[in-house]
Amino acid sequence: MKKKLSLQKRLAWTMSALTSAAIIIFAIALSMAAEEREEDLIDEVVNTALDGIIAQPTSQHFLLPKHLQLFHAPLGQVPAQLPPELLQFPIGNAEWYQGGLEFHVGVREKNGERWYVLYNTETHERRLDNLRLWLLITALGVITLAWIVGRYLANSLLSQLARLTHSVQNNTPVEQYAAMDEEVAILAQRIAQARDAQVALLARERQFTAHLSHEIRTPLTRIRTSAELLLDSSPAPQHGRIAKIVHSVDEIEGKLRGLLLLARGVAQKQSTPLYLAAALNAAEQRLPDTKRELDWRNQVASDVIIETDPELLALLLDNLLSNAWRYTEQGSVTATYTDGELTLSDTGCGIAADALPHIFEPFRRASDIAEGHGLGLAIVAAICDRMGWRYHVESEVGQGSHISIRFVADV
């Protein structure tokens, strides 16, 4: 998508464009007016010359400027050296072109004579060309000046808004309202109030989630501890049921971590080089004992290292593998890594095309075939967004799914 120009530049360009349009229109109008004035002046010179010549005796020798030529002869005869094209010209004034030069022609008849005066307009054309060149240079200079002045005025008019924008982008305090124009001051005040309200809301949410986490985890810890103690003292036939209790507690804690992650936002605690293949195998081992017996194929090279937060990577892989196992009745789950991209492929039920755009949204499930809360891929998306990793999914109903994570910070 093409980047939009800033408000300052758009204002400067608008002022420059309006000024340029006015200057161009004025220059064209001035050039046309000058040309029309020159035409009238030439016709006046031709008429004056003809009137003066005709008023004198025919036998008199006429001295004319070099840009004027006179031809005359009795009616019915052709004046000597008169260009043949002029014989067809009627009485009056006309224009004639020869060899790229423009001539104004005056034709009169009086006292049995036909008179022709040719005016060479080369000098006038040169003067008009010089005028047009001067207008062009002046117009370019004024347009450049208009752009400079436009930028200056735009910066002056919008400087307060620019500082306010910088403050919002960098989350810095807004300057004093008294130094601002009224409109900008109102906007700055509203932004500051909204920012304060947001900070207070986030503080309340963090406090609530912290209390909620503590209040829920405390009884869960008691349940888990009691179940583990019961496991040591109970008969062997009861061990399976007690193990399910322990696993259920672990699953609830995992869901709680995911909910807190979505509520608080992802925060990277530490960055550590981690072997991706080992992390995948560890995530597969953390799957519940009741998981389906699928063919787990970890094809990631053992020397691939990802430098990231261990807990975030573990949470990411736990949710990816849990999602793959949940929606795969039989077959395999395969992990591959190529050019910085991890792909997890399964042979499960697949995802319908209309559901694909929504599977990374919280509480959205791609299928009702398996149980779930619709948080797994939402947690994956939240982690990827925070870490700057790219993710996408390809799937067809009945053909399985391929979820890919491209690690930007891989080494």
mmCIF file of C-alpha atoms in Angstrom:
data_model
loop_
_atom_site.group_PDB
_atom_site.id
_atom_site.type_symbol
_atom_site.label_atom_id
_atom_site.label_comp_id
_atom_site.label_asym_id
_atom_site.label_seq_id
_atom_site.Cartn_x
_atom_site.Cartn_y
_atom_site.Cartn_z
ATOM 1 C CA MET A 1 0.000 0.000 0.000
ATOM 2 C CA LYS A 2 1.299 3.370 -0.978
ATOM 3 C CA LYS A 3 2.274 5.575 1.946
ATOM 4 C CA LYS A 4 0.053 8.614 2.397
ATOM 5 C CA LEU A 5 1.696 12.047 2.494
ATOM 6 C CA SER A 6 1.709 13.841 5.816
ATOM 7 C CA LEU A 7 -0.748 16.648 6.498
ATOM 8 C CA GLN A 8 2.081 19.200 6.403
ATOM 9 C CA LYS A 9 3.235 18.066 2.967
ATOM 10 C CA ARG A 10 -0.319 17.925 1.607
ATOM 11 C CA LEU A 11 -0.977 21.463 2.820
ATOM 12 C CA ALA A 12 2.314 22.689 1.338
ATOM 13 C CA TRP A 13 1.610 20.952 -1.971
ATOM 14 C CA THR A 14 -1.925 22.382 -2.056
ATOM 15 C CA MET A 15 -0.720 25.935 -1.477
ATOM 16 C CA SER A 16 2.022 25.473 -4.049
ATOM 17 C CA ALA A 17 -0.387 23.956 -6.588
ATOM 18 C CA LEU A 18 -2.915 26.781 -6.202
ATOM 19 C CA THR A 19 -0.183 29.405 -6.525
ATOM 20 C CA SER A 20 1.306 27.600 -9.519
ATOM 21 C CA ALA A 21 -2.074 27.405 -11.240
ATOM 22 C CA ALA A 22 -2.651 31.123 -10.685
ATOM 23 C CA ILE A 23 0.839 31.995 -11.970
ATOM 24 C CA ILE A 24 0.473 29.791 -15.058
ATOM 25 C CA ILE A 25 -2.941 31.252 -15.898
ATOM 26 C CA PHE A 26 -1.593 34.780 -15.424
ATOM 27 C CA ALA A 27 1.468 34.054 -17.587
ATOM 28 C CA ILE A 28 -0.661 32.581 -20.390
ATOM 29 C CA ALA A 29 -3.078 35.514 -20.246
ATOM 30 C CA LEU A 30 -0.211 38.015 -20.289
ATOM 31 C CA SER A 31 1.434 36.255 -23.238
ATOM 32 C CA MET A 32 -1.811 36.209 -25.216
ATOM 33 C CA ALA A 33 -2.497 39.863 -24.401
ATOM 34 C CA ALA A 34 1.022 40.853 -25.462
ATOM 35 C CA GLU A 35 0.690 38.929 -28.722
ATOM 36 C CA GLU A 36 -2.669 40.524 -29.477
ATOM 37 C CA ARG A 37 -1.254 43.958 -28.677
ATOM 38 C CA GLU A 38 1.683 43.345 -31.025
ATOM 39 C CA GLU A 39 -0.708 42.298 -33.803
ATOM 40 C CA ASP A 40 -2.732 45.485 -33.374
ATOM 41 C CA LEU A 41 0.434 47.585 -33.341
ATOM 42 C CA ILE A 42 1.708 45.986 -36.574
ATOM 43 C CA ASP A 43 -1.627 46.522 -38.327
ATOM 44 C CA GLU A 44 -1.562 50.141 -37.212
ATOM 45 C CA VAL A 45 1.964 50.588 -38.615
ATOM 46 C CA VAL A 46 0.946 48.984 -41.934
ATOM 47 C CA ASN A 47 -2.168 51.161 -42.237
ATOM 48 C CA THR A 48 -0.252 54.330 -41.370
ATOM 49 C CA ALA A 49 2.476 53.503 -43.887
ATOM 50 C CA LEU A 50 -0.049 52.797 -46.662
ATOM 51 C CA ASP A 51 -2.034 55.945 -45.964
ATOM 52 C CA GLY A 52 1.123 58.062 -46.016
ATOM 53 C CA ILE A 53 2.438 56.485 -49.232
ATOM 54 C CA ILE A 54 -0.852 56.761 -51.122
ATOM 55 C CA ALA A 55 -1.199 60.416 -50.153
ATOM 56 C CA GLN A 56 2.097 61.278 -51.895
ATOM 57 C CA PRO A 57 2.712 61.541 -55.663
ATOM 58 C CA THR A 58 3.345 58.233 -57.392
ATOM 59 C CA SER A 59 6.568 59.449 -58.950
ATOM 60 C CA GLN A 60 8.140 60.214 -55.600
ATOM 61 C CA HIS A 61 10.764 57.818 -54.243
ATOM 62 C CA PHE A 62 9.707 56.278 -50.929
ATOM 63 C CA LEU A 63 12.184 55.605 -48.108
ATOM 64 C CA LEU A 64 10.871 52.813 -45.880
ATOM 65 C CA PRO A 65 12.315 51.001 -42.855
ATOM 66 C CA LYS A 66 14.007 47.694 -43.629
ATOM 67 C CA HIS A 67 11.145 45.670 -42.167
ATOM 68 C CA LEU A 68 8.698 47.225 -44.663
ATOM 69 C CA GLN A 69 8.443 46.389 -48.376
ATOM 70 C CA LEU A 70 6.368 48.341 -50.917
ATOM 71 C CA PHE A 71 4.955 47.040 -54.212
ATOM 72 C CA HIS A 72 2.617 48.948 -56.544
ATOM 73 C CA ALA A 73 1.519 48.969 -60.169
ATOM 74 C CA PRO A 74 -1.395 50.203 -62.249
ATOM 75 C CA LEU A 75 -4.534 48.128 -62.034
ATOM 76 C CA GLY A 76 -4.369 45.085 -64.269
ATOM 77 C CA GLN A 77 -0.595 44.888 -64.042
ATOM 78 C CA VAL A 78 1.586 42.859 -61.714
ATOM 79 C CA PRO A 79 4.017 44.828 -59.546
ATOM 80 C CA ALA A 80 7.637 43.877 -60.070
ATOM 81 C CA GLN A 81 9.038 41.277 -57.598
ATOM 82 C CA LEU A 82 5.657 40.860 -55.912
ATOM 83 C CA PRO A 83 5.276 37.262 -54.582
ATOM 84 C CA PRO A 84 2.610 35.579 -56.753
ATOM 85 C CA GLU A 85 0.596 34.454 -53.717
ATOM 86 C CA LEU A 86 -0.223 38.071 -52.850
ATOM 87 C CA LEU A 87 -2.066 38.698 -56.133
ATOM 88 C CA GLN A 88 -5.115 36.880 -54.737
ATOM 89 C CA PHE A 89 -5.240 38.919 -51.524
ATOM 90 C CA PRO A 90 -8.325 41.181 -51.247
ATOM 91 C CA ILE A 91 -8.325 44.819 -50.216
ATOM 92 C CA GLY A 92 -7.556 45.105 -46.495
ATOM 93 C CA ASN A 93 -5.118 43.515 -44.061
ATOM 94 C CA ALA A 94 -3.999 39.894 -43.928
ATOM 95 C CA GLU A 95 -1.209 37.609 -42.728
ATOM 96 C CA TRP A 96 1.159 35.698 -44.989
ATOM 97 C CA TYR A 97 3.839 33.131 -44.133
ATOM 98 C CA GLN A 98 6.987 32.436 -46.150
ATOM 99 C CA GLY A 99 10.016 30.380 -45.124
ATOM 100 C CA GLY A 100 8.941 30.238 -41.510
ATOM 101 C CA LEU A 101 8.540 34.022 -41.320
ATOM 102 C CA GLU A 102 5.285 35.863 -40.688
ATOM 103 C CA PHE A 103 4.355 38.938 -42.721
ATOM 104 C CA HIS A 104 1.463 41.330 -42.286
ATOM 105 C CA VAL A 105 0.135 42.478 -45.651
ATOM 106 C CA GLY A 106 -1.809 45.646 -46.369
ATOM 107 C CA VAL A 107 -3.568 45.977 -49.766
ATOM 108 C CA ARG A 108 -5.120 49.213 -51.104
ATOM 109 C CA GLU A 109 -6.426 50.570 -54.439
ATOM 110 C CA LYS A 110 -6.459 54.287 -55.239
ATOM 111 C CA ASN A 111 -6.029 56.526 -58.247
ATOM 112 C CA GLY A 112 -5.833 53.534 -60.609
ATOM 113 C CA GLU A 113 -3.003 51.978 -58.642
ATOM 114 C CA ARG A 114 -2.861 48.836 -56.461
ATOM 115 C CA TRP A 115 -0.595 49.119 -53.459
ATOM 116 C CA TYR A 116 0.972 46.335 -51.348
ATOM 117 C CA VAL A 117 2.910 46.824 -48.089
ATOM 118 C CA LEU A 118 4.631 43.830 -46.419
ATOM 119 C CA TYR A 119 5.646 44.055 -42.786
ATOM 120 C CA ASN A 120 8.263 41.530 -41.561
ATOM 121 C CA THR A 121 7.262 40.591 -37.990
ATOM 122 C CA GLU A 122 10.540 38.824 -37.131
ATOM 123 C CA THR A 123 11.536 41.526 -34.633
ATOM 124 C CA HIS A 124 8.150 41.382 -32.941
ATOM 125 C CA GLU A 125 8.249 37.571 -32.796
ATOM 126 C CA ARG A 126 11.684 37.725 -31.213
ATOM 127 C CA ARG A 127 10.388 40.188 -28.652
ATOM 128 C CA LEU A 128 7.423 37.911 -27.904
ATOM 129 C CA ASP A 129 9.736 34.904 -27.526
ATOM 130 C CA ASN A 130 11.867 36.845 -25.065
ATOM 131 C CA LEU A 131 8.734 37.799 -23.156
ATOM 132 C CA ARG A 132 7.569 34.186 -23.030
ATOM 133 C CA LEU A 133 11.011 33.056 -21.811
ATOM 134 C CA TRP A 134 10.985 35.729 -19.135
ATOM 135 C CA LEU A 135 7.486 34.685 -18.084
ATOM 136 C CA LEU A 136 8.569 31.027 -17.909
ATOM 137 C CA ILE A 137 11.620 31.798 -15.772
ATOM 138 C CA THR A 138 9.578 34.084 -13.539
ATOM 139 C CA ALA A 139 6.810 31.490 -13.199
ATOM 140 C CA LEU A 140 9.301 28.771 -12.233
ATOM 141 C CA GLY A 141 10.891 31.089 -9.699
ATOM 142 C CA VAL A 142 7.544 32.055 -8.201
ATOM 143 C CA ILE A 143 6.434 28.400 -8.087
ATOM 144 C CA THR A 144 9.648 27.447 -6.277
ATOM 145 C CA LEU A 145 9.180 30.341 -3.890
ATOM 146 C CA ALA A 146 5.549 29.293 -3.374
ATOM 147 C CA TRP A 147 6.687 25.772 -2.442
ATOM 148 C CA ILE A 148 9.228 27.129 0.052
ATOM 149 C CA VAL A 149 6.736 29.564 1.551
ATOM 150 C CA GLY A 150 4.069 26.841 1.552
ATOM 151 C CA ARG A 151 6.338 24.477 3.476
ATOM 152 C CA TYR A 152 7.190 27.243 5.932
ATOM 153 C CA LEU A 153 3.558 28.209 6.466
ATOM 154 C CA ALA A 154 2.476 24.561 6.736
ATOM 155 C CA ASN A 155 5.176 23.879 9.315
ATOM 156 C CA SER A 156 4.217 27.022 11.218
ATOM 157 C CA LEU A 157 0.492 26.311 11.150
ATOM 158 C CA LEU A 158 0.820 22.611 11.974
ATOM 159 C CA SER A 159 3.849 22.660 14.269
ATOM 160 C CA GLN A 160 1.698 22.264 17.371
ATOM 161 C CA LEU A 161 -0.184 19.368 15.799
ATOM 162 C CA ALA A 162 3.130 17.778 14.769
ATOM 163 C CA ARG A 163 4.456 18.018 18.328
ATOM 164 C CA LEU A 164 1.215 16.541 19.624
ATOM 165 C CA THR A 165 1.506 13.666 17.136
ATOM 166 C CA HIS A 166 5.099 13.031 18.230
ATOM 167 C CA SER A 167 3.979 12.999 21.851
ATOM 168 C CA VAL A 168 1.253 10.444 21.132
ATOM 169 C CA GLN A 169 3.562 8.222 19.060
ATOM 170 C CA ASN A 170 6.315 8.200 21.680
ATOM 171 C CA ASN A 171 3.994 8.175 24.691
ATOM 172 C CA THR A 172 5.578 11.304 26.149
ATOM 173 C CA PRO A 173 3.798 13.984 28.204
ATOM 174 C CA VAL A 174 1.757 16.527 26.282
ATOM 175 C CA GLU A 175 3.063 20.091 26.503
ATOM 176 C CA GLN A 176 1.183 22.855 28.301
ATOM 177 C CA TYR A 177 -2.200 23.652 26.785
ATOM 178 C CA ALA A 178 -1.791 27.402 27.378
ATOM 179 C CA ALA A 179 0.912 27.605 24.700
ATOM 180 C CA MET A 180 -1.345 26.008 22.077
ATOM 181 C CA ASP A 181 -4.020 27.329 19.788
ATOM 182 C CA GLU A 182 -7.529 26.712 21.065
ATOM 183 C CA GLU A 183 -8.380 23.842 18.689
ATOM 184 C CA VAL A 184 -5.091 22.010 19.262
ATOM 185 C CA ALA A 185 -5.309 22.591 23.018
ATOM 186 C CA ILE A 186 -8.754 20.954 23.135
ATOM 187 C CA LEU A 187 -7.461 17.983 21.150
ATOM 188 C CA ALA A 188 -4.363 17.653 23.352
ATOM 189 C CA GLN A 189 -6.461 17.821 26.507
ATOM 190 C CA ARG A 190 -8.802 15.093 25.272
ATOM 191 C CA ILE A 191 -5.846 12.882 24.292
ATOM 192 C CA ALA A 192 -4.254 13.356 27.708
ATOM 193 C CA GLN A 193 -7.533 12.501 29.430
ATOM 194 C CA ALA A 194 -7.995 9.397 27.271
ATOM 195 C CA ARG A 195 -4.402 8.338 27.982
ATOM 196 C CA ASP A 196 -4.878 8.760 31.737
ATOM 197 C CA ALA A 197 -8.121 6.794 31.598
ATOM 198 C CA GLN A 198 -6.423 4.023 29.636
ATOM 199 C CA VAL A 199 -3.531 3.850 32.098
ATOM 200 C CA ALA A 200 -5.965 3.636 35.008
ATOM 201 C CA LEU A 201 -7.992 0.949 33.237
ATOM 202 C CA LEU A 202 -4.902 -1.119 32.491
ATOM 203 C CA ALA A 203 -3.765 -0.786 36.089
ATOM 204 C CA ARG A 204 -7.133 -2.037 37.324
ATOM 205 C CA GLU A 205 -7.064 -4.918 34.835
ATOM 206 C CA ARG A 206 -3.555 -5.938 35.872
ATOM 207 C CA GLN A 207 -4.544 -5.793 39.516
ATOM 208 C CA PHE A 208 -7.674 -7.837 38.831
ATOM 209 C CA THR A 209 -5.849 -10.488 36.811
ATOM 210 C CA ALA A 210 -3.122 -10.708 39.444
ATOM 211 C CA HIS A 211 -5.705 -11.264 42.197
ATOM 212 C CA LEU A 212 -7.649 -13.682 40.009
ATOM 213 C CA SER A 213 -4.502 -15.639 39.213
ATOM 214 C CA HIS A 214 -3.613 -15.896 42.878
ATOM 215 C CA GLU A 215 -7.133 -16.812 43.990
ATOM 216 C CA ILE A 216 -7.453 -19.565 41.376
ATOM 217 C CA ARG A 217 -3.931 -20.938 41.512
ATOM 218 C CA THR A 218 -3.957 -21.331 45.277
ATOM 219 C CA PRO A 219 -6.784 -23.916 45.353
ATOM 220 C CA LEU A 220 -5.401 -25.569 42.228
ATOM 221 C CA THR A 221 -2.070 -26.014 43.967
ATOM 222 C CA ARG A 222 -3.842 -27.553 46.937
ATOM 223 C CA ILE A 223 -5.753 -29.950 44.697
ATOM 224 C CA ARG A 224 -2.581 -30.964 42.864
ATOM 225 C CA THR A 225 -0.607 -31.448 46.078
ATOM 226 C CA SER A 226 -3.396 -33.472 47.644
ATOM 227 C CA ALA A 227 -3.716 -35.611 44.509
ATOM 228 C CA GLU A 228 0.020 -36.292 44.448
ATOM 229 C CA LEU A 229 -0.037 -37.276 48.130
ATOM 230 C CA LEU A 230 -3.067 -39.452 47.486
ATOM 231 C CA LEU A 231 -1.227 -41.064 44.579
ATOM 232 C CA ASP A 232 1.502 -42.273 46.930
ATOM 233 C CA SER A 233 -0.922 -43.760 49.445
ATOM 234 C CA SER A 234 -3.729 -45.093 47.244
ATOM 235 C CA PRO A 235 -4.034 -48.585 45.757
ATOM 236 C CA ALA A 236 -2.618 -49.118 42.280
ATOM 237 C CA PRO A 237 -6.058 -49.411 40.593
ATOM 238 C CA GLN A 238 -6.779 -45.807 41.643
ATOM 239 C CA HIS A 239 -3.564 -44.353 40.226
ATOM 240 C CA GLY A 240 -5.052 -43.766 36.778
ATOM 241 C CA ARG A 241 -7.938 -41.694 38.110
ATOM 242 C CA ILE A 242 -5.676 -39.701 40.398
ATOM 243 C CA ALA A 243 -3.271 -39.063 37.488
ATOM 244 C CA LYS A 244 -6.216 -37.663 35.530
ATOM 245 C CA ILE A 245 -6.900 -35.264 38.395
ATOM 246 C CA VAL A 246 -3.279 -34.086 38.331
ATOM 247 C CA HIS A 247 -3.405 -33.714 34.564
ATOM 248 C CA SER A 248 -6.690 -31.785 34.749
ATOM 249 C CA VAL A 249 -5.138 -29.374 37.234
ATOM 250 C CA ASP A 250 -2.164 -28.886 34.907
ATOM 251 C CA GLU A 251 -4.538 -28.291 32.003
ATOM 252 C CA ILE A 252 -6.523 -25.706 33.974
ATOM 253 C CA GLU A 253 -3.294 -23.918 34.911
ATOM 254 C CA GLY A 254 -2.265 -23.935 31.261
ATOM 255 C CA LYS A 255 -5.594 -22.402 30.248
ATOM 256 C CA LEU A 256 -5.229 -19.863 33.034
ATOM 257 C CA ARG A 257 -1.788 -18.856 31.756
ATOM 258 C CA GLY A 258 -3.267 -18.462 28.303
ATOM 259 C CA LEU A 259 -6.133 -16.283 29.540
ATOM 260 C CA LEU A 260 -3.728 -14.128 31.533
ATOM 261 C CA LEU A 261 -1.527 -13.888 28.466
ATOM 262 C CA LEU A 262 -4.411 -12.577 26.372
ATOM 263 C CA ALA A 263 -5.584 -10.240 29.130
ATOM 264 C CA ARG A 264 -2.219 -8.743 30.086
ATOM 265 C CA GLY A 265 -0.373 -8.978 26.819
ATOM 266 C CA VAL A 266 2.778 -10.930 26.094
ATOM 267 C CA ALA A 267 5.934 -9.789 27.843
ATOM 268 C CA GLN A 268 9.267 -11.366 26.949
ATOM 269 C CA LYS A 269 11.155 -12.090 30.161
ATOM 270 C CA GLN A 270 14.470 -13.343 28.824
ATOM 271 C CA SER A 271 16.093 -14.387 25.593
ATOM 272 C CA THR A 272 17.909 -17.725 25.576
ATOM 273 C CA PRO A 273 19.277 -19.870 22.725
ATOM 274 C CA LEU A 274 17.016 -22.930 22.546
ATOM 275 C CA TYR A 275 17.225 -26.072 20.435
ATOM 276 C CA LEU A 276 13.964 -26.163 18.512
ATOM 277 C CA ALA A 277 13.868 -29.943 17.972
ATOM 278 C CA ALA A 278 14.329 -30.605 21.685
ATOM 279 C CA ALA A 279 11.668 -28.035 22.551
ATOM 280 C CA LEU A 280 9.236 -29.760 20.170
ATOM 281 C CA ASN A 281 9.899 -33.165 21.709
ATOM 282 C CA ALA A 282 9.427 -31.725 25.188
ATOM 283 C CA ALA A 283 6.097 -30.218 24.143
ATOM 284 C CA GLU A 284 5.014 -33.574 22.731
ATOM 285 C CA GLN A 285 5.894 -35.229 26.041
ATOM 286 C CA ARG A 286 3.768 -32.696 27.921
ATOM 287 C CA LEU A 287 0.657 -33.744 26.026
ATOM 288 C CA PRO A 288 -1.842 -35.633 28.241
ATOM 289 C CA ASP A 289 -1.504 -39.359 28.714
ATOM 290 C CA THR A 290 -4.959 -39.719 27.175
ATOM 291 C CA LYS A 291 -3.776 -38.328 23.843
ATOM 292 C CA ARG A 292 -4.423 -40.292 20.679
ATOM 293 C CA GLU A 293 -1.692 -42.609 19.481
ATOM 294 C CA LEU A 294 -0.505 -40.679 16.431
ATOM 295 C CA ASP A 295 2.752 -40.925 14.524
ATOM 296 C CA TRP A 296 4.890 -38.028 15.804
ATOM 297 C CA ARG A 297 7.493 -37.041 13.208
ATOM 298 C CA ASN A 298 9.946 -34.425 14.374
ATOM 299 C CA GLN A 299 11.999 -33.699 11.249
ATOM 300 C CA VAL A 300 13.613 -30.521 12.582
ATOM 301 C CA ALA A 301 17.408 -30.757 12.579
ATOM 302 C CA SER A 302 18.856 -31.151 16.045
ATOM 303 C CA ASP A 303 21.182 -28.143 15.636
ATOM 304 C CA VAL A 304 18.470 -25.561 14.813
ATOM 305 C CA ILE A 305 18.564 -22.850 17.482
ATOM 306 C CA ILE A 306 15.882 -20.259 18.263
ATOM 307 C CA GLU A 307 16.865 -17.398 20.539
ATOM 308 C CA THR A 308 13.769 -16.411 22.510
ATOM 309 C CA ASP A 309 12.004 -16.624 25.859
ATOM 310 C CA PRO A 310 11.802 -20.305 26.966
ATOM 311 C CA GLU A 311 8.359 -19.984 28.581
ATOM 312 C CA LEU A 312 6.852 -18.242 25.567
ATOM 313 C CA LEU A 313 8.282 -20.794 23.146
ATOM 314 C CA ALA A 314 7.034 -23.651 25.340
ATOM 315 C CA LEU A 315 3.561 -22.105 25.514
ATOM 316 C CA LEU A 316 3.561 -21.599 21.742
ATOM 317 C CA LEU A 317 4.582 -25.195 20.987
ATOM 318 C CA ASP A 318 2.216 -26.624 23.614
ATOM 319 C CA ASN A 319 -0.744 -24.947 21.958
ATOM 320 C CA LEU A 320 0.354 -25.852 18.428
ATOM 321 C CA LEU A 321 0.807 -29.546 19.243
ATOM 322 C CA SER A 322 -2.292 -29.702 21.423
ATOM 323 C CA ASN A 323 -4.342 -28.227 18.587
ATOM 324 C CA ALA A 324 -2.870 -30.690 16.062
ATOM 325 C CA TRP A 325 -3.529 -33.724 18.293
ATOM 326 C CA ARG A 326 -7.023 -32.575 19.203
ATOM 327 C CA TYR A 327 -8.225 -32.427 15.589
ATOM 328 C CA THR A 328 -6.386 -35.479 14.227
ATOM 329 C CA GLU A 329 -8.191 -38.786 14.683
ATOM 330 C CA GLN A 330 -5.522 -40.920 13.061
ATOM 331 C CA GLY A 331 -2.370 -40.553 11.004
ATOM 332 C CA SER A 332 0.547 -38.324 11.895
ATOM 333 C CA VAL A 333 1.734 -34.935 13.083
ATOM 334 C CA THR A 334 4.931 -33.721 11.403
ATOM 335 C CA ALA A 335 7.240 -30.830 12.304
ATOM 336 C CA THR A 336 9.628 -29.399 9.683
ATOM 337 C CA TYR A 337 11.924 -26.379 9.621
ATOM 338 C CA THR A 338 13.122 -24.643 6.458
ATOM 339 C CA ASP A 339 14.718 -21.205 6.026
ATOM 340 C CA GLY A 340 13.651 -19.917 9.419
ATOM 341 C CA GLU A 341 10.097 -21.262 9.221
ATOM 342 C CA LEU A 342 8.599 -23.985 11.416
ATOM 343 C CA THR A 343 5.682 -25.887 9.872
ATOM 344 C CA LEU A 344 3.457 -28.253 11.820
ATOM 345 C CA SER A 345 1.418 -30.541 9.546
ATOM 346 C CA ASP A 346 -1.313 -32.963 10.565
ATOM 347 C CA THR A 347 -3.614 -35.425 8.810
ATOM 348 C CA GLY A 348 -6.685 -34.295 10.699
ATOM 349 C CA CYS A 349 -10.136 -33.112 9.698
ATOM 350 C CA GLY A 350 -8.928 -29.840 8.191
ATOM 351 C CA ILE A 351 -10.523 -26.399 8.346
ATOM 352 C CA ALA A 352 -13.281 -24.995 6.157
ATOM 353 C CA ALA A 353 -12.280 -22.077 3.921
ATOM 354 C CA ASP A 354 -14.773 -19.675 5.517
ATOM 355 C CA ALA A 355 -13.367 -20.450 8.989
ATOM 356 C CA LEU A 356 -9.685 -19.905 8.109
ATOM 357 C CA PRO A 357 -9.681 -16.097 8.578
ATOM 358 C CA HIS A 358 -11.046 -16.472 12.122
ATOM 359 C CA ILE A 359 -9.154 -19.388 13.656
ATOM 360 C CA PHE A 360 -6.639 -17.119 15.415
ATOM 361 C CA GLU A 361 -9.408 -15.175 17.177
ATOM 362 C CA PRO A 362 -10.138 -15.952 20.864
ATOM 363 C CA PHE A 363 -12.888 -18.484 21.543
ATOM 364 C CA ARG A 364 -13.222 -19.373 17.864
ATOM 365 C CA ARG A 365 -13.100 -23.071 17.039
ATOM 366 C CA ALA A 366 -12.531 -24.463 13.579
ATOM 367 C CA SER A 367 -14.580 -27.597 14.197
ATOM 368 C CA ASP A 368 -16.905 -29.186 16.752
ATOM 369 C CA ILE A 369 -15.315 -32.590 16.253
ATOM 370 C CA ALA A 370 -13.010 -32.229 19.246
ATOM 371 C CA GLU A 371 -13.404 -30.563 22.618
ATOM 372 C CA GLY A 372 -11.670 -27.274 23.211
ATOM 373 C CA HIS A 373 -12.011 -23.696 24.380
ATOM 374 C CA GLY A 374 -10.918 -21.844 21.259
ATOM 375 C CA LEU A 375 -7.884 -20.292 22.944
ATOM 376 C CA GLY A 376 -4.962 -22.328 21.598
ATOM 377 C CA LEU A 377 -4.381 -20.561 18.294
ATOM 378 C CA ALA A 378 -5.353 -17.184 19.793
ATOM 379 C CA ILE A 379 -2.484 -17.625 22.246
ATOM 380 C CA VAL A 380 -0.199 -18.607 19.359
ATOM 381 C CA ALA A 381 -1.180 -15.424 17.493
ATOM 382 C CA ALA A 382 -0.642 -13.245 20.586
ATOM 383 C CA ILE A 383 2.857 -14.641 21.129
ATOM 384 C CA CYS A 384 3.790 -14.245 17.457
ATOM 385 C CA ASP A 385 2.511 -10.668 17.343
ATOM 386 C CA ARG A 386 4.520 -9.738 20.417
ATOM 387 C CA MET A 387 7.712 -11.424 19.192
ATOM 388 C CA GLY A 388 7.409 -10.139 15.630
ATOM 389 C CA TRP A 389 7.000 -13.626 14.176
ATOM 390 C CA ARG A 390 4.802 -14.247 11.144
ATOM 391 C CA TYR A 391 2.223 -17.018 11.118
ATOM 392 C CA HIS A 392 -0.203 -18.454 8.601
ATOM 393 C CA VAL A 393 -2.251 -21.584 8.046
ATOM 394 C CA GLU A 394 -3.140 -23.678 5.011
ATOM 395 C CA SER A 395 -5.882 -26.265 5.251
ATOM 396 C CA GLU A 396 -8.488 -28.244 3.350
ATOM 397 C CA VAL A 397 -11.409 -30.122 4.803
ATOM 398 C CA GLY A 398 -10.494 -33.789 5.094
ATOM 399 C CA GLN A 399 -6.865 -33.158 4.070
ATOM 400 C CA GLY A 400 -5.349 -31.858 7.289
ATOM 401 C CA SER A 401 -3.722 -28.540 8.144
ATOM 402 C CA HIS A 402 -0.314 -26.875 7.892
ATOM 403 C CA ILE A 403 0.416 -24.124 10.422
ATOM 404 C CA SER A 404 3.657 -22.218 9.860
ATOM 405 C CA ILE A 405 5.573 -19.890 12.173
ATOM 406 C CA ARG A 406 8.372 -17.815 10.688
ATOM 407 C CA PHE A 407 10.874 -16.828 13.356
ATOM 408 C CA VAL A 408 12.433 -13.438 12.690
ATOM 409 C CA ALA A 409 14.953 -13.769 15.499
ATOM 410 C CA ASP A 410 16.347 -17.150 14.486
ATOM 411 C CA VAL A 411 20.144 -17.714 14.432
#
